[in-house]
Each structure stands twice: as C-alpha cells, then as structure tokens.
N, CA, C and O atoms as CSV, one atom per row, in Angstrom:
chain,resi,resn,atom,element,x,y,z
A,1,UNK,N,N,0.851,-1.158,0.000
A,1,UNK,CA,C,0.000,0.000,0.000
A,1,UNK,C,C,0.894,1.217,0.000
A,1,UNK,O,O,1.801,1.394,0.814
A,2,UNK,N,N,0.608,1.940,-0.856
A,2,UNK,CA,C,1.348,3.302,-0.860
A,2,UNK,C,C,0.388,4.246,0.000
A,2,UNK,O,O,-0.708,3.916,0.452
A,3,UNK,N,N,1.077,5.608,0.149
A,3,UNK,CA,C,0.409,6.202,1.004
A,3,UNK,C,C,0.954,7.978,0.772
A,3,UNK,O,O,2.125,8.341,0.883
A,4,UNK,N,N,-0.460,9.073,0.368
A,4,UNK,CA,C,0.854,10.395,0.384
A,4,UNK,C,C,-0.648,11.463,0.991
A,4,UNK,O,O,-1.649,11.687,0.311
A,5,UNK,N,N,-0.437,11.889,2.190
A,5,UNK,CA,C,-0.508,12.610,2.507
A,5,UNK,C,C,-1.185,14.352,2.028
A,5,UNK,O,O,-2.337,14.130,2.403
A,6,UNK,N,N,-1.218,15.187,1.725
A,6,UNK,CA,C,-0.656,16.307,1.473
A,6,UNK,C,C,-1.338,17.278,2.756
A,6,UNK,O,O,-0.849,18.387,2.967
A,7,UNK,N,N,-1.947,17.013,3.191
A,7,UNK,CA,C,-2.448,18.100,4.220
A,7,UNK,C,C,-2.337,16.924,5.716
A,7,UNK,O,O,-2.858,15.817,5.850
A,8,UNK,N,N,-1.371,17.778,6.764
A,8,UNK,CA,C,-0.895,17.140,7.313
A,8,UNK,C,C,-2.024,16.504,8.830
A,8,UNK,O,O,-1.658,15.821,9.786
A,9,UNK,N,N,-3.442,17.066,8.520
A,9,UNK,CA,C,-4.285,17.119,9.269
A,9,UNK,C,C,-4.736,15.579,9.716
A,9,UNK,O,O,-5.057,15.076,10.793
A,10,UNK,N,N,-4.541,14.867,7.770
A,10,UNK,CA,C,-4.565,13.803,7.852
A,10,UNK,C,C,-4.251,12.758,8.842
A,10,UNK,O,O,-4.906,11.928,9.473
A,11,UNK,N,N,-2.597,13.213,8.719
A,11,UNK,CA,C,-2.069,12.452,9.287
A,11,UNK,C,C,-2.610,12.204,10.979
A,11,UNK,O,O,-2.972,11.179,11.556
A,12,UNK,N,N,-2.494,13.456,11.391
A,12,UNK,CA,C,-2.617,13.601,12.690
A,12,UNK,C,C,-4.365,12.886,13.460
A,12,UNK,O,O,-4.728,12.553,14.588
A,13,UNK,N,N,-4.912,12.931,12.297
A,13,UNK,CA,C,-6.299,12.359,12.944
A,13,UNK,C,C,-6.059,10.843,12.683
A,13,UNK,O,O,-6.962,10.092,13.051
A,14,UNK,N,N,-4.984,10.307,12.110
A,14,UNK,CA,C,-5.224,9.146,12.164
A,14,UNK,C,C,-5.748,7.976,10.864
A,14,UNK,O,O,-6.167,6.823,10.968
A,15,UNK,N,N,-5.479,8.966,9.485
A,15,UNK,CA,C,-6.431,8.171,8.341
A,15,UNK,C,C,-5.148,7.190,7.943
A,15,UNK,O,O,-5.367,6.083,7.451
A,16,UNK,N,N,-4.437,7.440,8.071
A,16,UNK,CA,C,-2.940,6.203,7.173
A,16,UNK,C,C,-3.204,4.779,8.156
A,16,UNK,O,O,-3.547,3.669,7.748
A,17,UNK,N,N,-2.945,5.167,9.469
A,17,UNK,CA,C,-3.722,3.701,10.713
A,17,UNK,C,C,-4.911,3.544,9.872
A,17,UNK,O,O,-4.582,2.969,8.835
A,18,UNK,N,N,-6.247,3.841,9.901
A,18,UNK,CA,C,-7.159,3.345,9.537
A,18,UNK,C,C,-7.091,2.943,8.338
A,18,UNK,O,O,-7.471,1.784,8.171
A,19,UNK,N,N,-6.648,3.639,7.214
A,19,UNK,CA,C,-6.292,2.714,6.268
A,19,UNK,C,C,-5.732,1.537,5.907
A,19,UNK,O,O,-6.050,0.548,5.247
A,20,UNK,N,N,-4.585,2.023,6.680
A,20,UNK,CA,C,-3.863,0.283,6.374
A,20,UNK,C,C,-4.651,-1.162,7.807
A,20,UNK,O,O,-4.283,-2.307,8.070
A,21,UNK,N,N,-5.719,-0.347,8.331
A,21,UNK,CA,C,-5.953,-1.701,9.543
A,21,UNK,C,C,-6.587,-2.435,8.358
A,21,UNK,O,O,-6.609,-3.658,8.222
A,22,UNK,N,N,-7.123,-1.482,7.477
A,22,UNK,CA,C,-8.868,-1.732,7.068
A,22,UNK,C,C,-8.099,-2.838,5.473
A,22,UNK,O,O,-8.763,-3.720,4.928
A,23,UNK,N,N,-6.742,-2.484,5.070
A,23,UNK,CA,C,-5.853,-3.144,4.346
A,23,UNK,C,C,-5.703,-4.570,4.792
A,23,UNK,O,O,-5.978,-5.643,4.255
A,24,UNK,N,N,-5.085,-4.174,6.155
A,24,UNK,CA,C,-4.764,-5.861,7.101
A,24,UNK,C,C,-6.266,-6.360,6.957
A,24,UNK,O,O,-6.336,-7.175,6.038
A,25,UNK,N,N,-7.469,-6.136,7.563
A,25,UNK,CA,C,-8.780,-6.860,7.954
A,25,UNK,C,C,-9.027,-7.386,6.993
A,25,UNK,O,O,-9.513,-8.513,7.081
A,26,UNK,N,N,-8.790,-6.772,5.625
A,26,UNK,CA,C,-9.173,-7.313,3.581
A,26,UNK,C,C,-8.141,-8.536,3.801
A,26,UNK,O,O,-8.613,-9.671,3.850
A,27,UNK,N,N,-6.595,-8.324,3.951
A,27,UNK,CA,C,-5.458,-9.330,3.823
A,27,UNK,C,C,-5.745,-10.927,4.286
A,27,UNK,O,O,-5.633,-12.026,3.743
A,28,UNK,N,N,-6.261,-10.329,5.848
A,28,UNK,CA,C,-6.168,-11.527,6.446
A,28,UNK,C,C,-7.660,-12.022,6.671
A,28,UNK,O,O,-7.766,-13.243,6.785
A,29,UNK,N,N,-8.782,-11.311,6.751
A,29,UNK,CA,C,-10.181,-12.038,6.960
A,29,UNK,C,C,-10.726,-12.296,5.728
A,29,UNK,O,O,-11.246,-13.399,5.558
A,30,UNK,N,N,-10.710,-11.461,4.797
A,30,UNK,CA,C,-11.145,-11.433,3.755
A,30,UNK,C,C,-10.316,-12.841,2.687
A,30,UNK,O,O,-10.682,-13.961,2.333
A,31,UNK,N,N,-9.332,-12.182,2.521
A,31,UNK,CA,C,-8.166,-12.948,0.937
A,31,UNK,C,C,-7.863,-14.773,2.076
A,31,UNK,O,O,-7.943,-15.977,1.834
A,32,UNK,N,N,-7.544,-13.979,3.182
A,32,UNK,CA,C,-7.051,-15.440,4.332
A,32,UNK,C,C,-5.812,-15.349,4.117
A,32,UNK,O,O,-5.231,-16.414,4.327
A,33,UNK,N,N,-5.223,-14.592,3.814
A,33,UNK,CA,C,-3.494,-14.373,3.639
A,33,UNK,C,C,-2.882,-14.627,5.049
A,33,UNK,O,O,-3.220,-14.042,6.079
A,34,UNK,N,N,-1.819,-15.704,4.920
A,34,UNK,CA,C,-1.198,-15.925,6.156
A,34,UNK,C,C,-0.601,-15.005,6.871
A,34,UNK,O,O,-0.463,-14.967,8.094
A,35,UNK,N,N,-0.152,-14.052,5.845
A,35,UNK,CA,C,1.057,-13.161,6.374
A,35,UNK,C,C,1.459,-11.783,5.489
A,35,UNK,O,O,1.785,-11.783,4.302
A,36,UNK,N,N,1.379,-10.893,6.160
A,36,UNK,CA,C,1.714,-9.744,5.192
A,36,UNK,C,C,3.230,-9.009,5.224
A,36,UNK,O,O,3.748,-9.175,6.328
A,37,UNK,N,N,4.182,-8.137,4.171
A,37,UNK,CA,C,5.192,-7.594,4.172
A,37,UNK,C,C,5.181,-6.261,3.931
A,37,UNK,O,O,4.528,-5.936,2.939
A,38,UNK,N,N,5.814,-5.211,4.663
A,38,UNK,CA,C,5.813,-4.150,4.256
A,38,UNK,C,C,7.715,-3.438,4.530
A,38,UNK,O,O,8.657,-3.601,5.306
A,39,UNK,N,N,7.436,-2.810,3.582
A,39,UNK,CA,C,8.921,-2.353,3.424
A,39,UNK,C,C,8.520,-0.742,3.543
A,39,UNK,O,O,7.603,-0.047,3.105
A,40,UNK,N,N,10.079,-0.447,4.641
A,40,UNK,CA,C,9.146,0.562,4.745
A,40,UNK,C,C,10.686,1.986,4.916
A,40,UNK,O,O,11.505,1.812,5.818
A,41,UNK,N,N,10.828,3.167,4.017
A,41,UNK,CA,C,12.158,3.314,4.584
A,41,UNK,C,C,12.695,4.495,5.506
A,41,UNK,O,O,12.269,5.647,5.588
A,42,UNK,N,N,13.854,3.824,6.246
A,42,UNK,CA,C,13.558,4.204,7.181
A,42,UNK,C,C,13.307,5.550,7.692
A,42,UNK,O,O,12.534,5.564,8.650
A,43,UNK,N,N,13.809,6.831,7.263
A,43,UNK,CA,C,13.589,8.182,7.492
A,43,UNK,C,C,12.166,8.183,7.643
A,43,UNK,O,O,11.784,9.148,8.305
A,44,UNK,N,N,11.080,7.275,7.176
A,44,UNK,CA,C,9.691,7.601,7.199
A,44,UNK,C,C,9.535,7.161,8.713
A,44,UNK,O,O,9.568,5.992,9.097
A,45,UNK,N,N,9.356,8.306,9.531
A,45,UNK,CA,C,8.899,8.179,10.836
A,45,UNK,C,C,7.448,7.650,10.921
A,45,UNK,O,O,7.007,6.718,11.594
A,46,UNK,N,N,6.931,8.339,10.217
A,46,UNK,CA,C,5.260,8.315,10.340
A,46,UNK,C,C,4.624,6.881,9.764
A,46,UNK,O,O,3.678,6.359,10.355
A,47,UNK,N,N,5.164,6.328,8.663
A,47,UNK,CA,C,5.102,5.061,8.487
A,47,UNK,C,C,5.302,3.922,9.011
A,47,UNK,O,O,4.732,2.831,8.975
A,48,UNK,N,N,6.466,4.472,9.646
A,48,UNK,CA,C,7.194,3.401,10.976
A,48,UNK,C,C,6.274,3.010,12.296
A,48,UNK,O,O,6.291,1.862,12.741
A,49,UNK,N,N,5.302,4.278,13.010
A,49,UNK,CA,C,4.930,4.272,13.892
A,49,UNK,C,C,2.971,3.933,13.829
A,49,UNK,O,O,2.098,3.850,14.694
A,50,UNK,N,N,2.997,3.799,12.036
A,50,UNK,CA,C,2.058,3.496,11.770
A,50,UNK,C,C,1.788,1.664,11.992
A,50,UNK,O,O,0.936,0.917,12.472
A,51,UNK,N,N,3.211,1.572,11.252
A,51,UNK,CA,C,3.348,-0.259,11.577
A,51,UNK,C,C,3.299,-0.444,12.700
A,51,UNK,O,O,2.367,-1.115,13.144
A,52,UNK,N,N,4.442,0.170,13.691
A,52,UNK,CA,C,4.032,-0.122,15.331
A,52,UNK,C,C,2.643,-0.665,15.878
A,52,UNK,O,O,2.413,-1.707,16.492
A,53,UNK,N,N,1.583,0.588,15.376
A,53,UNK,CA,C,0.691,0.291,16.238
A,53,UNK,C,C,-0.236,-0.749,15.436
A,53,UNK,O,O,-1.182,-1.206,16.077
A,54,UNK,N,N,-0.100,-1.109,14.316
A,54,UNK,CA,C,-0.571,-2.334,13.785
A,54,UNK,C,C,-0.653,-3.823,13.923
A,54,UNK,O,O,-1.350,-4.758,13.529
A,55,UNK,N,N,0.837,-3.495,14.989
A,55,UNK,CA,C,1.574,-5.363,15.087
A,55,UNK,C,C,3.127,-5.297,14.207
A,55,UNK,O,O,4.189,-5.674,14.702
A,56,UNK,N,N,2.992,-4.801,12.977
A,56,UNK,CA,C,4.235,-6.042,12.398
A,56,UNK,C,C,5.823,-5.875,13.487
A,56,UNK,O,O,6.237,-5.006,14.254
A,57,UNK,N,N,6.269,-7.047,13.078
A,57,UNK,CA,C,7.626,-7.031,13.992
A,57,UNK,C,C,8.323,-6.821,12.578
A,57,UNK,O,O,7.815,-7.136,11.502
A,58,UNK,N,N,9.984,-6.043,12.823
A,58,UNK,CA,C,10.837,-6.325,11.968
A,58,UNK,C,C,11.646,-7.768,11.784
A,58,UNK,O,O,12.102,-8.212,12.838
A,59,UNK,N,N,11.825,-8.355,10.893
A,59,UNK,CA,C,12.183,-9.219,10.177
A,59,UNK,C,C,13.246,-9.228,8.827
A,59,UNK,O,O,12.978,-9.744,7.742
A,60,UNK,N,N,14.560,-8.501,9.190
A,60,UNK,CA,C,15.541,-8.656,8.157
A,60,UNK,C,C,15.356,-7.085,7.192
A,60,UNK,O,O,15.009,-5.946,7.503
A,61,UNK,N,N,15.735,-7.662,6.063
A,61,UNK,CA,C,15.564,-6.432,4.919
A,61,UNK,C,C,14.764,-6.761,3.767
A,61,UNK,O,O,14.297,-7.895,3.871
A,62,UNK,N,N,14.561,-6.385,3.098
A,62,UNK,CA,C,13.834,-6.309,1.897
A,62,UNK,C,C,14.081,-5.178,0.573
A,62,UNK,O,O,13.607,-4.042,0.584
A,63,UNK,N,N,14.580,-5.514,-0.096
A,63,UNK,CA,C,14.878,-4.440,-1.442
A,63,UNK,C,C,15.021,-3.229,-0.773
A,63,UNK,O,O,14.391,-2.185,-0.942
A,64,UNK,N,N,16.220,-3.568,0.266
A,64,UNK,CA,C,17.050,-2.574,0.564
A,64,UNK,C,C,16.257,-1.424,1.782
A,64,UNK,O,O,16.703,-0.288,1.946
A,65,UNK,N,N,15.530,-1.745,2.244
A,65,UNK,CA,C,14.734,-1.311,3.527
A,65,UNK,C,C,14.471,-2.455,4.222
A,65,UNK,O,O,14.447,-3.624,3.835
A,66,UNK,N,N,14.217,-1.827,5.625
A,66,UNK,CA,C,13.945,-2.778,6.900
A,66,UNK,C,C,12.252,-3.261,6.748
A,66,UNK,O,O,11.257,-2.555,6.587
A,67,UNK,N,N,12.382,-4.692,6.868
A,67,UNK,CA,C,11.095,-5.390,6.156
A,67,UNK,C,C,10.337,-5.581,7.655
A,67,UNK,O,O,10.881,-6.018,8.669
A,68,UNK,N,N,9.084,-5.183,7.536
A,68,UNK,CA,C,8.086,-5.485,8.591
A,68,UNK,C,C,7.078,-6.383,7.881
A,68,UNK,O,O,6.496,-6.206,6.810
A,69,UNK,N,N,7.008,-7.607,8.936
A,69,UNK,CA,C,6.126,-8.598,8.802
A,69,UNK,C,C,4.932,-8.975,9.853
A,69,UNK,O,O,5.152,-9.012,11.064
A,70,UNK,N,N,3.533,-9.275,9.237
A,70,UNK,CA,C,2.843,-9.605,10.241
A,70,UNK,C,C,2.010,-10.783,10.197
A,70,UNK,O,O,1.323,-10.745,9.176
A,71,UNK,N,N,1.825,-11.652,10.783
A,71,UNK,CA,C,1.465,-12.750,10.466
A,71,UNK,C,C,-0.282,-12.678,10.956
A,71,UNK,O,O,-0.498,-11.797,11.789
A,72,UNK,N,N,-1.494,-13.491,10.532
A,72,UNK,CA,C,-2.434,-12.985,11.035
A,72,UNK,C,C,-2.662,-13.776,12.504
A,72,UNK,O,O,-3.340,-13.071,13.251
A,73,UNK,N,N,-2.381,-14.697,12.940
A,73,UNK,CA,C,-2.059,-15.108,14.545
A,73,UNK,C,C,-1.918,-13.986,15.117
A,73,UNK,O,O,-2.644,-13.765,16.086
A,74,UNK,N,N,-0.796,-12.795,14.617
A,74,UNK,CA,C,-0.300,-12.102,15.490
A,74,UNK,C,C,-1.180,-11.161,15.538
A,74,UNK,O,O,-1.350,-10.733,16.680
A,75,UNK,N,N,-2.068,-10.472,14.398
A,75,UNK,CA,C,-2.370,-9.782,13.880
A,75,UNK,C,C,-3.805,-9.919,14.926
A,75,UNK,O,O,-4.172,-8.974,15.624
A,76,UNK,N,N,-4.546,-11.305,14.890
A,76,UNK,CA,C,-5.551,-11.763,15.654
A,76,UNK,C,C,-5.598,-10.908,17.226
A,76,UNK,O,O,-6.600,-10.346,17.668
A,77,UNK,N,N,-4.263,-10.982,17.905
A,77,UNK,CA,C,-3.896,-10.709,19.242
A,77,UNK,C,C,-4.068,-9.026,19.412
A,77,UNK,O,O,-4.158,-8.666,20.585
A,78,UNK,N,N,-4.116,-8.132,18.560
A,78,UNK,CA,C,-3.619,-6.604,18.481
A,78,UNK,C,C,-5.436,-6.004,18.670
A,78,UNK,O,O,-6.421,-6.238,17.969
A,79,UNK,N,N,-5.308,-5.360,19.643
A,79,UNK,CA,C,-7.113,-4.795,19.715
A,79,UNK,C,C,-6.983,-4.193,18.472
A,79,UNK,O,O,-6.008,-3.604,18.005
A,80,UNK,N,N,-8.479,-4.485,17.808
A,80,UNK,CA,C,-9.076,-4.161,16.700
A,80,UNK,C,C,-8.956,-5.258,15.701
A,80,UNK,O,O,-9.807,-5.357,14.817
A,81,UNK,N,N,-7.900,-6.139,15.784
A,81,UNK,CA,C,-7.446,-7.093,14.630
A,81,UNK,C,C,-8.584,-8.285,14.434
A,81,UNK,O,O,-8.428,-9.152,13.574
C-alpha cells in the first residue's frame, strides 16, 4: 500500500492507521493471507509508527529497507485485529 498525505491534518487524525488496519482486515479475513510484508524506509517516521501500532515485527531487509512482517495469529492478538 502506498500512502501520500498532502495536508498534514490527515495524518494527525489518524487516516494512514485506519487505512492500512482496514488493508490488514481485507489481507487476512477477507483474501485469508497468512502473512503480510511491508517495506518501509527508514527516514519515514510516520510510516514506521504506523506499523508499530498495527503489530508487524521487523524481520531482516527487503529491497534494501527494513522489512516489517505480520502474520495474522499475530495480527488476531492486536485490539481491533
């Protein structure tokens, strides 16, 4: 999922989280996808802290950024998931 901003109001209320939960809930309830990847790089603070509160753990690299993975077990455990 890409993601851009331009009015920073966005951010601050929270639509990039709700987007990408509502991404994970399609991934894993919907498709039944075991497991999702996101690459994410790193100067992007706001992306970073978006994954945080989602679940994924880091897991290695990926085309040259730090790869966050979430499995839906884990994903199951996270209020809202």
């Amino acid at each position: 999922m890409g993601c851009c901003c331009s009015q920073r109001i966005a951010l601050v209320r929270g639509c990039a989280t709700e987007g990408a939960a509502a991404l994970l809930a399609h991934a894993f309830a919907t498709l039944g996808l075991p497991t999702t990847v996101a690459g994410i790089n790193p100067p992007n603070f706001t992306s970073l802290r978006v994954a945080a509160k989602l679940g994924p753990v880091a897991q290695g690299r990926a085309g040259g950024y730090p790869r966050q993975a979430l499995r839906r077990k884990e994903w199951l455990t996270v209020p809202g998931g």
